[in-house]
Tab-separated table of C-alpha atoms and ligand atoms in Angstrom:
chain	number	residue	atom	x	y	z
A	1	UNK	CA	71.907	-102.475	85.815
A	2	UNK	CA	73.784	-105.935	85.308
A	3	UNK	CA	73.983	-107.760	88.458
A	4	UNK	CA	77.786	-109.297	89.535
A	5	UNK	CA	77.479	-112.824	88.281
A	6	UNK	CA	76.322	-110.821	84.726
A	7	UNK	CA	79.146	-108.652	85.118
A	8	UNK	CA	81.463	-111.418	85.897
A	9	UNK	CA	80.352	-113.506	82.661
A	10	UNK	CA	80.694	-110.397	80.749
A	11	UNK	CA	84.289	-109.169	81.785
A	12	UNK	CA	85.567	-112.663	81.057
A	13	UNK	CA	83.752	-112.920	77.491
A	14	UNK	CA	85.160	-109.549	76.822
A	15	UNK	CA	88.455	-110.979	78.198
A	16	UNK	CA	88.624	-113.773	75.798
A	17	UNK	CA	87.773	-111.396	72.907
A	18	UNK	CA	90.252	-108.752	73.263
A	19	UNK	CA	93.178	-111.401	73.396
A	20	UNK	CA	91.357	-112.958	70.232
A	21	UNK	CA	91.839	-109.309	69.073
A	22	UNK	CA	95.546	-108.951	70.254
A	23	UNK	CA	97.006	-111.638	68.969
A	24	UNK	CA	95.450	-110.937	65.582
A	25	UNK	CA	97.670	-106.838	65.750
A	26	UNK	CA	100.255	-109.007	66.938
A	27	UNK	CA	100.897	-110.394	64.001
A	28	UNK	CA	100.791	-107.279	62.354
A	29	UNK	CA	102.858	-105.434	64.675
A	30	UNK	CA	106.281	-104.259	63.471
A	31	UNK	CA	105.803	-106.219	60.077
A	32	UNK	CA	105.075	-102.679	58.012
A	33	UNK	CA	101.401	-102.970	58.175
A	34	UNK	CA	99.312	-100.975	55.342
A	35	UNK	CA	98.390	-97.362	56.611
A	36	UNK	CA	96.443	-94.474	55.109
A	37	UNK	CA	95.350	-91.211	56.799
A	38	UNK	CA	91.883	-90.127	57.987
A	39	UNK	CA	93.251	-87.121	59.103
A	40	UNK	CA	96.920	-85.088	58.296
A	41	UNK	CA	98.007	-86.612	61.291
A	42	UNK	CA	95.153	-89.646	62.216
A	43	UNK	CA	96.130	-92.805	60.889
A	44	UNK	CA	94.210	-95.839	60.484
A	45	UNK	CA	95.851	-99.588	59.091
A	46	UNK	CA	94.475	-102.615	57.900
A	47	UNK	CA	94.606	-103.930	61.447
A	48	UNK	CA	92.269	-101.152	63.143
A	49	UNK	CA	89.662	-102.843	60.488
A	50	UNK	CA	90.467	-106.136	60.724
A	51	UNK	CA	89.980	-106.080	64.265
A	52	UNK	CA	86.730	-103.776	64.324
A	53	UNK	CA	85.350	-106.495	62.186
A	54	UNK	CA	86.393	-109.470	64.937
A	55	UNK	CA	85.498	-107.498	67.921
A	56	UNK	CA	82.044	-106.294	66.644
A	57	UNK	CA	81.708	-110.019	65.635
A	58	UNK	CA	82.560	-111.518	68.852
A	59	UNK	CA	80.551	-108.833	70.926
A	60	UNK	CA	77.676	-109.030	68.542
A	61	UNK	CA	77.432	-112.879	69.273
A	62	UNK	CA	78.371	-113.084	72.818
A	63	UNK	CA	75.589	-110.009	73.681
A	64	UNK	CA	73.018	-109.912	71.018
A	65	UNK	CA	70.924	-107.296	73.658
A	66	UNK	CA	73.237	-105.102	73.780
A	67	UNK	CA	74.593	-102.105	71.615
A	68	UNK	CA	77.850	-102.145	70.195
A	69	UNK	CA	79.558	-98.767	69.347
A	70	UNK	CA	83.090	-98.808	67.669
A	71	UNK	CA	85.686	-96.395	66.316
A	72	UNK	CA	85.779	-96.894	62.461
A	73	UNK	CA	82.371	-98.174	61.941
A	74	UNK	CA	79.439	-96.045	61.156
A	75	UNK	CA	78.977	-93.223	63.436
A	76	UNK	CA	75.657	-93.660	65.631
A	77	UNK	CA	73.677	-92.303	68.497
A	78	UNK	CA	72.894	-94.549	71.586
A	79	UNK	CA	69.698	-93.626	71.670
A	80	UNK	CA	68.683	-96.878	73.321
A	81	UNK	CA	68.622	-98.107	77.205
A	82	UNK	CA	70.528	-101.144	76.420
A	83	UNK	CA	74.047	-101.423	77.475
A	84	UNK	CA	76.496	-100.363	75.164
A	85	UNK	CA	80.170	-101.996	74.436
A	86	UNK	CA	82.573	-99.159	72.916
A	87	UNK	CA	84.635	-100.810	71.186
A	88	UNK	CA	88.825	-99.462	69.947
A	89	UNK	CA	89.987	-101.958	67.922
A	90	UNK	CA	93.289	-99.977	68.257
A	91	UNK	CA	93.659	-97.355	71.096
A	92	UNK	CA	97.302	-96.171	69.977
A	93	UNK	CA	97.389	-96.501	66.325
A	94	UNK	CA	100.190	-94.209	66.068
A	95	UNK	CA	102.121	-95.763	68.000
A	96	UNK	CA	100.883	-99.342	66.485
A	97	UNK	CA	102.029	-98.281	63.155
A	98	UNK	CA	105.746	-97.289	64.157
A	99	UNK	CA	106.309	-100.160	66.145
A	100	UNK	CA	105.686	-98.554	69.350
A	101	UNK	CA	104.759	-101.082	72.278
A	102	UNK	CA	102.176	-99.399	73.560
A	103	UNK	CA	98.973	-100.031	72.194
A	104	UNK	CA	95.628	-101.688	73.303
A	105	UNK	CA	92.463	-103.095	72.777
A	106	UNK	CA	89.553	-101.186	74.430
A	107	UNK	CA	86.247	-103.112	75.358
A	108	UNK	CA	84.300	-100.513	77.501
A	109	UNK	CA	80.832	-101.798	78.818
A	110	UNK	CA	78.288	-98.215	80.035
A	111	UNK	CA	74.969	-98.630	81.320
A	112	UNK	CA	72.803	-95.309	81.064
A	113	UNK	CA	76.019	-93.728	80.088
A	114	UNK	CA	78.079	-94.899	83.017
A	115	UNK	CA	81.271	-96.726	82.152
A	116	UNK	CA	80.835	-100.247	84.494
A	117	UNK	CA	83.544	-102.403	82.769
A	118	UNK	CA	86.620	-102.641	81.246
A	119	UNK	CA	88.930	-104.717	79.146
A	120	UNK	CA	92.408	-103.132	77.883
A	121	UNK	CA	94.609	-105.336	76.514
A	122	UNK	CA	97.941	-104.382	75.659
A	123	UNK	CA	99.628	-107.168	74.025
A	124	UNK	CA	103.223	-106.277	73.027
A	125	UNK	CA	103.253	-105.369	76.532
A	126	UNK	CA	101.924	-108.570	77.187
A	127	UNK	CA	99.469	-107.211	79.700
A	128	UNK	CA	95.856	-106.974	80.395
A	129	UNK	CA	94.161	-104.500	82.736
A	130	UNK	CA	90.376	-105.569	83.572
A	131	UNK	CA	87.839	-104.494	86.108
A	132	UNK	CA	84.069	-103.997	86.680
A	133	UNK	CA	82.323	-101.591	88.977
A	134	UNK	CA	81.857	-104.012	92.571
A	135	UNK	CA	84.670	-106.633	91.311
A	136	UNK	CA	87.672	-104.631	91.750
A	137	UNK	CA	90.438	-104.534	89.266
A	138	UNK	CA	93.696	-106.525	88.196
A	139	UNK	CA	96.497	-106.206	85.822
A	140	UNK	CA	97.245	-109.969	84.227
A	141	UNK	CA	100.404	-110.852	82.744
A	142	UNK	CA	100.682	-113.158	79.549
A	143	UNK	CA	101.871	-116.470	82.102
A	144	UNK	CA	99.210	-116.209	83.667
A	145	UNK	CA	99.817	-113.710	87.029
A	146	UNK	CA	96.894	-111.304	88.131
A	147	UNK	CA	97.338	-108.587	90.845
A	148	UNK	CA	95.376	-106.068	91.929
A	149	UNK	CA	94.942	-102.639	90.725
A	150	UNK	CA	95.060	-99.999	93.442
A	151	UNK	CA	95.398	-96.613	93.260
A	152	UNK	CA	98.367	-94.300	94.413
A	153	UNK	CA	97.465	-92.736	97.791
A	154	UNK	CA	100.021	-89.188	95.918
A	155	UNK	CA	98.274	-86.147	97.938
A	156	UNK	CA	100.471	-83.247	96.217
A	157	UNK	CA	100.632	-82.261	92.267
A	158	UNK	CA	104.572	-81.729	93.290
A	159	UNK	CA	104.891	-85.463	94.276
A	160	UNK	CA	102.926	-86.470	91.584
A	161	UNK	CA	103.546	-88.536	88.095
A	162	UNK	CA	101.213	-87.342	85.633
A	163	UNK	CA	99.834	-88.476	82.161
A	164	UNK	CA	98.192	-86.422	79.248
A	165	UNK	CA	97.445	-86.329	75.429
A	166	UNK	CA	97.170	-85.001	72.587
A	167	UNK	CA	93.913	-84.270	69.910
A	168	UNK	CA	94.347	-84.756	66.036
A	169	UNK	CA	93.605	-81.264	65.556
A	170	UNK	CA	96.146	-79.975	67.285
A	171	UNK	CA	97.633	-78.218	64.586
A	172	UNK	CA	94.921	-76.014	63.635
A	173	UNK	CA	93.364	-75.758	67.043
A	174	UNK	CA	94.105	-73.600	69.968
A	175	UNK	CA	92.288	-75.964	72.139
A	176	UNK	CA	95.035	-78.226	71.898
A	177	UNK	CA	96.304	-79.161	75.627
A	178	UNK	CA	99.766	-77.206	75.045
A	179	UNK	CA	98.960	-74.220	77.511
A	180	UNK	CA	97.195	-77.068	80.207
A	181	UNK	CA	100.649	-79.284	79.090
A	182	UNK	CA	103.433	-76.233	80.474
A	183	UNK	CA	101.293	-75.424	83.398
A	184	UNK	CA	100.911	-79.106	84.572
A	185	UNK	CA	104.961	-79.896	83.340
A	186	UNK	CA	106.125	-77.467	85.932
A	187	UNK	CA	103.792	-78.247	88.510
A	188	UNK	CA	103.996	-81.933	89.047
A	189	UNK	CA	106.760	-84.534	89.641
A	190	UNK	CA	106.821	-86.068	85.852
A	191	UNK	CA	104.349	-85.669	83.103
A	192	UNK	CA	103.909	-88.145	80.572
A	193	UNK	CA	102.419	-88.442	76.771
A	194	UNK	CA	102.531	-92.174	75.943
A	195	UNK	CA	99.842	-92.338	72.738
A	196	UNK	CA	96.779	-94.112	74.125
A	197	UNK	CA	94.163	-93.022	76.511
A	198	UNK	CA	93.146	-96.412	77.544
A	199	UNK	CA	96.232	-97.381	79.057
A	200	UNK	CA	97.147	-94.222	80.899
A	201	UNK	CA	93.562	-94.599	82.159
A	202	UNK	CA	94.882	-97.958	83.457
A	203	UNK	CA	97.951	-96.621	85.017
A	204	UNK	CA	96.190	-94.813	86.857
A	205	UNK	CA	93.963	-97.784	88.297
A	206	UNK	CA	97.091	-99.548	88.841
A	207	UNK	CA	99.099	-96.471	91.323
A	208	UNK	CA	101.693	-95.628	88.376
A	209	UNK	CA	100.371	-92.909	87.070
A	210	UNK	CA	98.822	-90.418	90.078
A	211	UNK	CA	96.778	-88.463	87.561
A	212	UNK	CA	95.655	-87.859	83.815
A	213	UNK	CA	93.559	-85.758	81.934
A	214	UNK	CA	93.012	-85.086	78.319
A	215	UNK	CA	89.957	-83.374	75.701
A	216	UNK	CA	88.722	-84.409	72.766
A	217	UNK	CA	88.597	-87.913	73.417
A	218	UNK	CA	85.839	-90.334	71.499
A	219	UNK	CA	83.637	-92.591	74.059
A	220	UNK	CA	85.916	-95.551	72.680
A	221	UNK	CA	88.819	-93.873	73.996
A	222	UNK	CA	87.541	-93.091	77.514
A	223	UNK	CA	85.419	-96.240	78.001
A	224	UNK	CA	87.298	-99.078	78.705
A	225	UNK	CA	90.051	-97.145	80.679
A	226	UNK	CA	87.670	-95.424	82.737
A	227	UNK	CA	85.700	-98.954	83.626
A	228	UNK	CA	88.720	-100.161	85.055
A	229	UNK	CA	89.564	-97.294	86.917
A	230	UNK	CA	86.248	-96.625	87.893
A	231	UNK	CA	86.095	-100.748	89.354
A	232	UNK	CA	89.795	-99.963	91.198
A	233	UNK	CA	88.287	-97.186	93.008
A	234	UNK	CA	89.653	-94.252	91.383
A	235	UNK	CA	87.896	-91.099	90.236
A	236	UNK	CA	86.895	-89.722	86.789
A	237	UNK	CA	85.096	-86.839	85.979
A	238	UNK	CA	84.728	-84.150	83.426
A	239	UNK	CA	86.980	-81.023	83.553
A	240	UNK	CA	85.714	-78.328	86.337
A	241	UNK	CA	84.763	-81.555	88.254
A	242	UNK	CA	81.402	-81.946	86.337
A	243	UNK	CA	80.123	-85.642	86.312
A	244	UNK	CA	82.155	-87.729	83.178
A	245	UNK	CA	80.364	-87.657	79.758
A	246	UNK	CA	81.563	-89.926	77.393
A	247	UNK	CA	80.453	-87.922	74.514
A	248	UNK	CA	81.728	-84.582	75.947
A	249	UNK	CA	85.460	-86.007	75.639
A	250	UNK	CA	86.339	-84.305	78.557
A	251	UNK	CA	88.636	-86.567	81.228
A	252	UNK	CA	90.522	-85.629	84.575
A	253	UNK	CA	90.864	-89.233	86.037
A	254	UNK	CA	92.528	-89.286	89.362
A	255	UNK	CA	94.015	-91.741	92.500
A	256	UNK	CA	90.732	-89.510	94.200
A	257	UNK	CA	93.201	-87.348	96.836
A	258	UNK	CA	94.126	-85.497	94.015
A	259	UNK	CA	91.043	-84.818	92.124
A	260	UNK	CA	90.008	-81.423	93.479
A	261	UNK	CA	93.671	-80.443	93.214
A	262	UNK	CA	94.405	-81.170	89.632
A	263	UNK	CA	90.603	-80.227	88.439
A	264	UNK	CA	91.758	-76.530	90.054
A	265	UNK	CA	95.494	-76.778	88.373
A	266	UNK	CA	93.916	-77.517	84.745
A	267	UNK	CA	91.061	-74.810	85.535
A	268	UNK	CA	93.601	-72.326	86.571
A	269	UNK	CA	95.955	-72.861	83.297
A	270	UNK	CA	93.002	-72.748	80.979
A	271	UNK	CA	91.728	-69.766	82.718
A	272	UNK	CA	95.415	-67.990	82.333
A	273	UNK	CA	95.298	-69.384	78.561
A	274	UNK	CA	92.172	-66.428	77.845
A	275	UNK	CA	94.144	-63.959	78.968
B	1	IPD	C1	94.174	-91.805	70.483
B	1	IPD	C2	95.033	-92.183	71.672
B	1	IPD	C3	95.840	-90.995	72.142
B	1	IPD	C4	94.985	-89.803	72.465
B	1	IPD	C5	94.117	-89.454	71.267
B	1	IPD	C6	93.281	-90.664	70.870
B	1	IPD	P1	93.647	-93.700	68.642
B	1	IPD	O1	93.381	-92.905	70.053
B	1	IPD	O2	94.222	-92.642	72.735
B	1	IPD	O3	96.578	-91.296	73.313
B	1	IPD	O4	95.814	-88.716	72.799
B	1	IPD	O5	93.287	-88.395	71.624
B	1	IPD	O6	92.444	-90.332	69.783
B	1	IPD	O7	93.390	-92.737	67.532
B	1	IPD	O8	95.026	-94.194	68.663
B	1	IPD	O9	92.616	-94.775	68.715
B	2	CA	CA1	91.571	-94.361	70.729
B	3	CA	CA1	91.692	-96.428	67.636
């Protein structure tokens, strides 16, 4: 386990790179970046690689004893005790590529397969969530303001506003969220589908969002979002409640009052989905 003053040097390294990282999409952003497919509907661009290449850089040099584990690089298996950085060089591509604002960098630090830290930067919206487990949590703003991320204290799904998403197989799969999606839409206050996991994983930190889940996700997805919940004081786990795997893909992250609710709403709609 890092100690605080290790954790403290490591969420401002990981700070510095992930702005490094932003303001290199920035200037890709809304300028018709090059995109191909890696799926029908998963894109990647030039700036999901050019990124990758500065963050694994960065990382690589800043902690040379730890792993680094990022979206579009070779796939591998943490097979080691080290600490590993999962790394999105782009959580929101989709949105990235049509000019949508709301994208992020993900830098997610796990120790023995526990996210402890997390940098999301979202720089078109000019704002940085960052936390680590015993520090707390804070939202920054680009001139320089910081407050702290605290959770919503919502009790009831009918009070609640609610985030979700989407996998890339959606069209071909039946375990693609729609059945979850109705039950949850008429169940809750508002339910949301902004395009990238590691900032409604942040909402939630920050008391916007009461509530997300989602399946399917990649540990570079889930990572960073769920370290900076996870230092604000919120809850994640996997679905039925079971404790979070990163590799499982499985999320229901929570303000903690509503856990046990939503974990029986989205048990209860997938049950009614078998039928
Ligand atoms: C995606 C986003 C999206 C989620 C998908 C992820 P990407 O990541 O986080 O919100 O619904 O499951 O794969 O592909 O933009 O890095
Ligand atoms: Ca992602
Ligand atoms: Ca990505």
């Amino acid at each position: 386990m890092l100690d605080l003053q290790e954790l403290t040097e490591a969420r401002d390294t990981a700070l510095a790179i992930a702005r490094e990282a932003g303001a290199l999409l920035m200037s890709g952003w809304r300028k018709n970046p090059h995109v191909s497919k890696k799926g029908t509907i998963d894109l990647v661009t030039e700036f999901d690689l050019r990124s990758e290449t500065l963050l694994r850089e960065r990382l690589g040099r800043a902690f040379p004893n730890h792993t680094i584990v990022a979206e579009e690089g070779a796939a591998r298996d943490v097979i080691d005790t080290r600490p590993v950085w999962y790394v999105d060089p782009i959580d929101g591509t989709t949105n990235f590529a049509h000019g949508h604002f709301f994208f992020a960098v993900s830098l997610g630090l796990a120790v023995r397969g526990e996210p402890v830290l997390g940098v999301v930067h979202a720089p078109a919206l000019q704002t940085t969530f960052s936390g680590a487990v015993g520090l707390g949590a804070v939202r920054s703003s680009a001139t320089g303001g910081e407050e702290p991320c605290v959770p919503s204290r919502t009790a009831l799904l009918d009070d609640a506003l609610i985030a979700t998403g989407f996998p890339y197989d959606r069209r071909v799969s039946a375990e693609n969220n729609l059945r979850e999606f109705a039950a949850m839409k008429v169940r809750t206050q508002g339910l949301r589908r902004c395009g990238a996991a590691s900032l409604d994983l942040c909402l939630v930190a920050d008391g916007t969002y009461d509530a997300y889940w989602e399946q399917k996700l990649a540990p570079w997805d889930l990572a960073g979002g769920c370290g900076v919940l996870r230092a604000a004081g919120g809850r994640v786990t996997g679905y039925d409640g079971v404790p979070l795997d990163l590799a499982a893909g499985r999320a229901i992250a929570t303000n903690g009052v509503l856990h046990d609710a939503l974990v029986a709403a989205i048990a209860e709609a997938r049950a009614a989905a078998l039928v």
